[in-house]
Structure formats: C-alpha cells, structure tokens
PDB file of C-alpha atoms in Angstrom:
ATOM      1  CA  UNK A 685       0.000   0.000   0.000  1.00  0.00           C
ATOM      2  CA  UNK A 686       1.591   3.204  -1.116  1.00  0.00           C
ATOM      3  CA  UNK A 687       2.748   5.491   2.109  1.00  0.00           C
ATOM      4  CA  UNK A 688       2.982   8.595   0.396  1.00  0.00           C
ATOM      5  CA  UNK A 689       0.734  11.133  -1.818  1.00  0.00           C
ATOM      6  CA  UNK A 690       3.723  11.510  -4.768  1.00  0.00           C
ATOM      7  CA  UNK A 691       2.746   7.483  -4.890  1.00  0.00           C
ATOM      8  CA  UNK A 692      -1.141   7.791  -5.548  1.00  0.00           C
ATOM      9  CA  UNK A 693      -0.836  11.678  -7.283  1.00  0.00           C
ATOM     10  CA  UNK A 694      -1.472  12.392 -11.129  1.00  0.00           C
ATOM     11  CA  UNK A 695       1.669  13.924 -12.222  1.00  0.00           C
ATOM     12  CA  UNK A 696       2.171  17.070 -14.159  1.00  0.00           C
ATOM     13  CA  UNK A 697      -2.141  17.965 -14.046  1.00  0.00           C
ATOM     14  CA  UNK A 698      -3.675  20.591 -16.512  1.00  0.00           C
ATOM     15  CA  UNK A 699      -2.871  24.346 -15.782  1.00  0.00           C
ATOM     16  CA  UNK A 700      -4.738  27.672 -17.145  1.00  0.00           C
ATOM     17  CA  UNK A 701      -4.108  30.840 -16.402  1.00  0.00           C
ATOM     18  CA  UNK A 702      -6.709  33.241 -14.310  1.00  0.00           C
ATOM     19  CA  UNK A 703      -7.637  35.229 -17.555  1.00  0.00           C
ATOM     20  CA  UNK A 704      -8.684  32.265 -19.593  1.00  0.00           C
ATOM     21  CA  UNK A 705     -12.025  31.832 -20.454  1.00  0.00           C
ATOM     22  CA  UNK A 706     -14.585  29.666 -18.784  1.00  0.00           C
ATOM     23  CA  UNK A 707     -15.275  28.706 -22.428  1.00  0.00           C
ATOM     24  CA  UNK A 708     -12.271  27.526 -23.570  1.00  0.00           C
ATOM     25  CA  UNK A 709     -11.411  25.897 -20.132  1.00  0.00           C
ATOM     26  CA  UNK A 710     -14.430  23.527 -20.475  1.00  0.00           C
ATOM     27  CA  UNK A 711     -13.397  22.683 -23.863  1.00  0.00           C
ATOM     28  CA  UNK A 712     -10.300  21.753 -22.362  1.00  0.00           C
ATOM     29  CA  UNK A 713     -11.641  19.857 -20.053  1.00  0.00           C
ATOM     30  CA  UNK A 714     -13.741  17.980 -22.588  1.00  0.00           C
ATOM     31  CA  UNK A 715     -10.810  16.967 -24.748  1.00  0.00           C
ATOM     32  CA  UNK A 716      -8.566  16.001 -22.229  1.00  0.00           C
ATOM     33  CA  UNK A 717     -11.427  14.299 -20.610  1.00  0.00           C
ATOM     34  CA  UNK A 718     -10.437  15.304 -17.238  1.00  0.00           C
ATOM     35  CA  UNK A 719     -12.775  16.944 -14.311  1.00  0.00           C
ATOM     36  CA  UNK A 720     -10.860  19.820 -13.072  1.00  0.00           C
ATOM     37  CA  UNK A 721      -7.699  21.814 -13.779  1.00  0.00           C
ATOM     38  CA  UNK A 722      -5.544  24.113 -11.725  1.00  0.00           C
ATOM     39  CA  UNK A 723      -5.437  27.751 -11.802  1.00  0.00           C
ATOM     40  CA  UNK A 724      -2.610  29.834 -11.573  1.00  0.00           C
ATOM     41  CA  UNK A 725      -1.307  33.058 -12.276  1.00  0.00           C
ATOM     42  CA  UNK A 726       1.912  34.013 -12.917  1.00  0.00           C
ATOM     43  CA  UNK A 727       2.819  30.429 -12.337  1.00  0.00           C
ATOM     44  CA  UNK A 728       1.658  30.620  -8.622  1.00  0.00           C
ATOM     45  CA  UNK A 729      -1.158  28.291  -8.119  1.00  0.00           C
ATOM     46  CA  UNK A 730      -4.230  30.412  -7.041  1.00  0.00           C
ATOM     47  CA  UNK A 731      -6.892  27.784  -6.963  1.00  0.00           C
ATOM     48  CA  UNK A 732      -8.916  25.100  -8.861  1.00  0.00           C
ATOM     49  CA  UNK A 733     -11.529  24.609 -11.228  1.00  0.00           C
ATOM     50  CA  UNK A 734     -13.689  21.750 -11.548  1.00  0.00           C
ATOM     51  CA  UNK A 735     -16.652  20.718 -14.558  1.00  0.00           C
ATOM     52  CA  UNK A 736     -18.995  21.150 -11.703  1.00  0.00           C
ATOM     53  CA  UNK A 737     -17.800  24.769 -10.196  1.00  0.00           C
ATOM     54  CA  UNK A 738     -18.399  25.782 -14.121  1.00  0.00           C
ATOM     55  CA  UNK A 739     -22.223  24.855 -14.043  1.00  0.00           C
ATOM     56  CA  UNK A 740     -23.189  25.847 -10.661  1.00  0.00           C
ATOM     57  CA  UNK A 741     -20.754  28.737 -10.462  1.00  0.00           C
ATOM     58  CA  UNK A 742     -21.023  30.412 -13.934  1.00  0.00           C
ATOM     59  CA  UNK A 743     -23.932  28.430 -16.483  1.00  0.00           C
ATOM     60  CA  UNK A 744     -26.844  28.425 -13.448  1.00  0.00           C
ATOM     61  CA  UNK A 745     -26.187  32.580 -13.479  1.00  0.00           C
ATOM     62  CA  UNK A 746     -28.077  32.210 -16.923  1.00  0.00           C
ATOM     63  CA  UNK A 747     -26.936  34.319 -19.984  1.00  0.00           C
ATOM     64  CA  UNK A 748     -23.951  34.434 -22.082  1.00  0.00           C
ATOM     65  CA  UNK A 749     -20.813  33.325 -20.750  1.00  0.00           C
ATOM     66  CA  UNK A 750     -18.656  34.999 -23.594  1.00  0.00           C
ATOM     67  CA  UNK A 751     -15.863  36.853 -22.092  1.00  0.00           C
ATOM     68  CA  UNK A 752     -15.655  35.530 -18.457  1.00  0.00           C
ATOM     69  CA  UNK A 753     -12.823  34.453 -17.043  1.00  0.00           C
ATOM     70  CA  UNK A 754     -11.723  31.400 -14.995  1.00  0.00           C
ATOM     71  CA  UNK A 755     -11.151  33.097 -12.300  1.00  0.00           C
ATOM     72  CA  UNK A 756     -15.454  33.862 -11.430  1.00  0.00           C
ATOM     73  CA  UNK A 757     -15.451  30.041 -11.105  1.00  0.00           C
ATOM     74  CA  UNK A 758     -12.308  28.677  -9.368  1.00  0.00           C
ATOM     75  CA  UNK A 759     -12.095  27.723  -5.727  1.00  0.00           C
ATOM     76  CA  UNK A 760     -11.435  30.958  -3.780  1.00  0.00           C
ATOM     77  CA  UNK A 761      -9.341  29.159  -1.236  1.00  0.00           C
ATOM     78  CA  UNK A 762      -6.575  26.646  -2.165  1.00  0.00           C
ATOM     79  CA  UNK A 763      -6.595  23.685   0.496  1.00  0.00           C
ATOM     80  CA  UNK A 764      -2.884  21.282  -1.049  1.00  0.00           C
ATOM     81  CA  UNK A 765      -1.148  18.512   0.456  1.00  0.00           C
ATOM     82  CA  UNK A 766       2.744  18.467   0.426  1.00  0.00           C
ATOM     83  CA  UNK A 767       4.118  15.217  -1.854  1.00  0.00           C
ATOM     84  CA  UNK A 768       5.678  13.311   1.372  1.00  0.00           C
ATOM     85  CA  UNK A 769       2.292  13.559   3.078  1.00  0.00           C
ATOM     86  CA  UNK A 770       0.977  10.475   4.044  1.00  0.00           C
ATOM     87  CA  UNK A 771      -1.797   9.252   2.422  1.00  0.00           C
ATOM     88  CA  UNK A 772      -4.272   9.077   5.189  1.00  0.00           C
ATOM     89  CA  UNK A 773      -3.196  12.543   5.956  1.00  0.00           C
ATOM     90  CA  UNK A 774      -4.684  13.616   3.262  1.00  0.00           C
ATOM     91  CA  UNK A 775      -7.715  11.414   3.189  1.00  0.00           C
ATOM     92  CA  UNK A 776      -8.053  13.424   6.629  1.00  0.00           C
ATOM     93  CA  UNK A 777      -7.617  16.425   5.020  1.00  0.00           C
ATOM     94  CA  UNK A 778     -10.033  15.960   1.800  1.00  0.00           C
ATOM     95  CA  UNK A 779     -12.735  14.673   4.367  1.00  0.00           C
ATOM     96  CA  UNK A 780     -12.039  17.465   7.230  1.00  0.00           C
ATOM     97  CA  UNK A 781     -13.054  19.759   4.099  1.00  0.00           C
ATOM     98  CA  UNK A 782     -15.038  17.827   1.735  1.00  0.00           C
ATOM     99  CA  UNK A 783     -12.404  17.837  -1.092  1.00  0.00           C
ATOM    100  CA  UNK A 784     -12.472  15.504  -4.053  1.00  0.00           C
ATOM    101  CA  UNK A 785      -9.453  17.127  -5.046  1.00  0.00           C
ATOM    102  CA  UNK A 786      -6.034  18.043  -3.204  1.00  0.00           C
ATOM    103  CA  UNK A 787      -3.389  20.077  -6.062  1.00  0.00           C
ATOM    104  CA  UNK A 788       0.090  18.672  -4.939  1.00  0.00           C
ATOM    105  CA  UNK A 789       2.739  21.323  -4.617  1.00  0.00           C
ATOM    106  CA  UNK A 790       6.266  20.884  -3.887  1.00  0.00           C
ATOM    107  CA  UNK A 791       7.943  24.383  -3.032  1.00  0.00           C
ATOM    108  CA  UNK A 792       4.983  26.534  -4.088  1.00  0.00           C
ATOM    109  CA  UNK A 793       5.137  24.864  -7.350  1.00  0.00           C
ATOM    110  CA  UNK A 794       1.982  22.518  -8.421  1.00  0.00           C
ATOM    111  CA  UNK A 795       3.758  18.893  -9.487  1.00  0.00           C
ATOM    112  CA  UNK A 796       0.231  17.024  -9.498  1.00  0.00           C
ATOM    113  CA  UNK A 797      -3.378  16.406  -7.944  1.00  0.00           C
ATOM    114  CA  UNK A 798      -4.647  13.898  -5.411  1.00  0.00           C
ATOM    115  CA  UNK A 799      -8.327  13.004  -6.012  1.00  0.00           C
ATOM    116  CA  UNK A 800     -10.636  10.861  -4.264  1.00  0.00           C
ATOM    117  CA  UNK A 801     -10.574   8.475  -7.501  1.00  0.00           C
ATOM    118  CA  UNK A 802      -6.676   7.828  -6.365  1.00  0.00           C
ATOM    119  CA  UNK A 803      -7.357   7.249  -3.134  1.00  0.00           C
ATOM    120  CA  UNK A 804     -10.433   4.780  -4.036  1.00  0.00           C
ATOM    121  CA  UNK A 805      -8.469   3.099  -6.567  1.00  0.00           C
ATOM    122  CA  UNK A 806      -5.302   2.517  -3.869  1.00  0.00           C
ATOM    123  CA  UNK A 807      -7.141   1.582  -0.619  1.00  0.00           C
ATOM    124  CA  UNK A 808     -10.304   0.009  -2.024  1.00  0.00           C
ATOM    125  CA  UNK A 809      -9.569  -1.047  -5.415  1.00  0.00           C
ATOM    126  CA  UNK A 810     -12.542  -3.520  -5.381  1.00  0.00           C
ATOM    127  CA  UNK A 811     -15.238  -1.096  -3.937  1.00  0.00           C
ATOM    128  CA  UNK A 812     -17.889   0.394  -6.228  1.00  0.00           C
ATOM    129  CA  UNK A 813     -15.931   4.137  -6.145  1.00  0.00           C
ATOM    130  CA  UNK A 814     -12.529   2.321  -6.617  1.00  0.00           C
ATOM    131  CA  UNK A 815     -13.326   0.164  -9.543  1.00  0.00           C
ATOM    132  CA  UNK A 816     -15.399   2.684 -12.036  1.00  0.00           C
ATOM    133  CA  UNK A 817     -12.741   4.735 -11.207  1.00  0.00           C
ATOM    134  CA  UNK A 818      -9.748   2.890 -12.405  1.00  0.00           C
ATOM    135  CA  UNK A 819     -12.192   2.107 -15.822  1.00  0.00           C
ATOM    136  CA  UNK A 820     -11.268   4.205 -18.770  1.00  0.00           C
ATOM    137  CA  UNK A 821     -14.051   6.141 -19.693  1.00  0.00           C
ATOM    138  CA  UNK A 822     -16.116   5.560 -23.219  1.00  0.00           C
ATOM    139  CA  UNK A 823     -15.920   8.453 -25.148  1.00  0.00           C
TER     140      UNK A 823
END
C-alpha cells in the first residue's frame, strides 16, 4: 500500500491561467477528458476549477458566458497537500473539508493532484468508487 501522496498523485495535471475563459477551459476539459484543472497566475497556483464549479458557479447565473474568465469560477481558497504527506493525511484532510481534489505542490510549485478516484483506486480497489474509477471512460 503506497505510504505517500507523490505514490497515488497524477503527475504534471492541466494548468490555465486566471484570464482564460470559462469557455475555452471547459473545452479543455472535454478533450482532455479530465474533471478539473488548476489555476494559476503568474505560475503561482491560485486555486482550482472543476466541470462542476463551471455549471453551478457560472452556467446556473443564466446568460452568455462569452468573455468571463476562470477566475469567477475557481475555488477561492486553495486547500494542497505536500508530496511526502501520508496518504491518510490527506484522506483526513479531503474529508475534514469535503475535497475531491487536493493540487500537490512541492515548493509553491503545483507537481500534481490527489483526487478521491486515487485514493479509491489505492485503498479500495474492489469497492464500487474504486473500480469505475480505475475504468477508462467511453468516449
């Protein structure tokens, strides 16, 4: 069983900056079929983005979403987990805050994402959670 986060964490995850577009961050997310991306500005991460923060936070307003930026959706405050954490440290910390998501950084810098699909996958493989999330999706 893996002991640390860097063991379970996607490397290297999606970044955007704070002045991209909502628009062209979904379509990112679409065609690298992937559920959230970091935010950062200046190359300081400054919070995250997820499919679902884009519908509730910006399409349920109603109207046209031309022209916003990223930033009107992303998390306001970034909760991370260092790479040498252990792993139930940050299960701890994801369910202390009711995070599906933990960005990774090693010296300020972002080096990957911790999601509850890792986790599943790594300490129940064969639970419901842990096995649809180890299936590659059907696109």
């Amino acid at each position: 069983m893996p002991r640390t986060v860097r063991e379970i964490m996607t490397e290297a995850p999606v970044q955007v900056s704070t002045t991209a577009y909502v628009s062209d961050v979904a379509a990112r997310m679409r065609d690298e079929d992937i559920g959230a991306v970091l935010v950062t500005e200046a190359g300081e991460p400054r919070g995250l983005v997820t499919d679902r923060d884009l519908t509730v936070r910006i399409l349920a307003r109603g109207g046209d979403v031309t022209g916003i930026r990223v930033r009107e959706a992303c998390s306001r405050e970034l909760v991370s987990v260092a790479p040498e954490e252990p792993v139930g440290g940050a299960v701890e910390l994801m369910r202390g805050k009711a995070l599906r998501r933990l960005p990774v950084l090693d010296d300020g810098q972002v080096i990957g994402v911790v999601s509850l699909g890792d986790l599943s996958v790594e300490r129940e493989p064969y639970s419901a959670l842990g096995d649809i999330s180890a299936s590659t999706p059907n696109t």
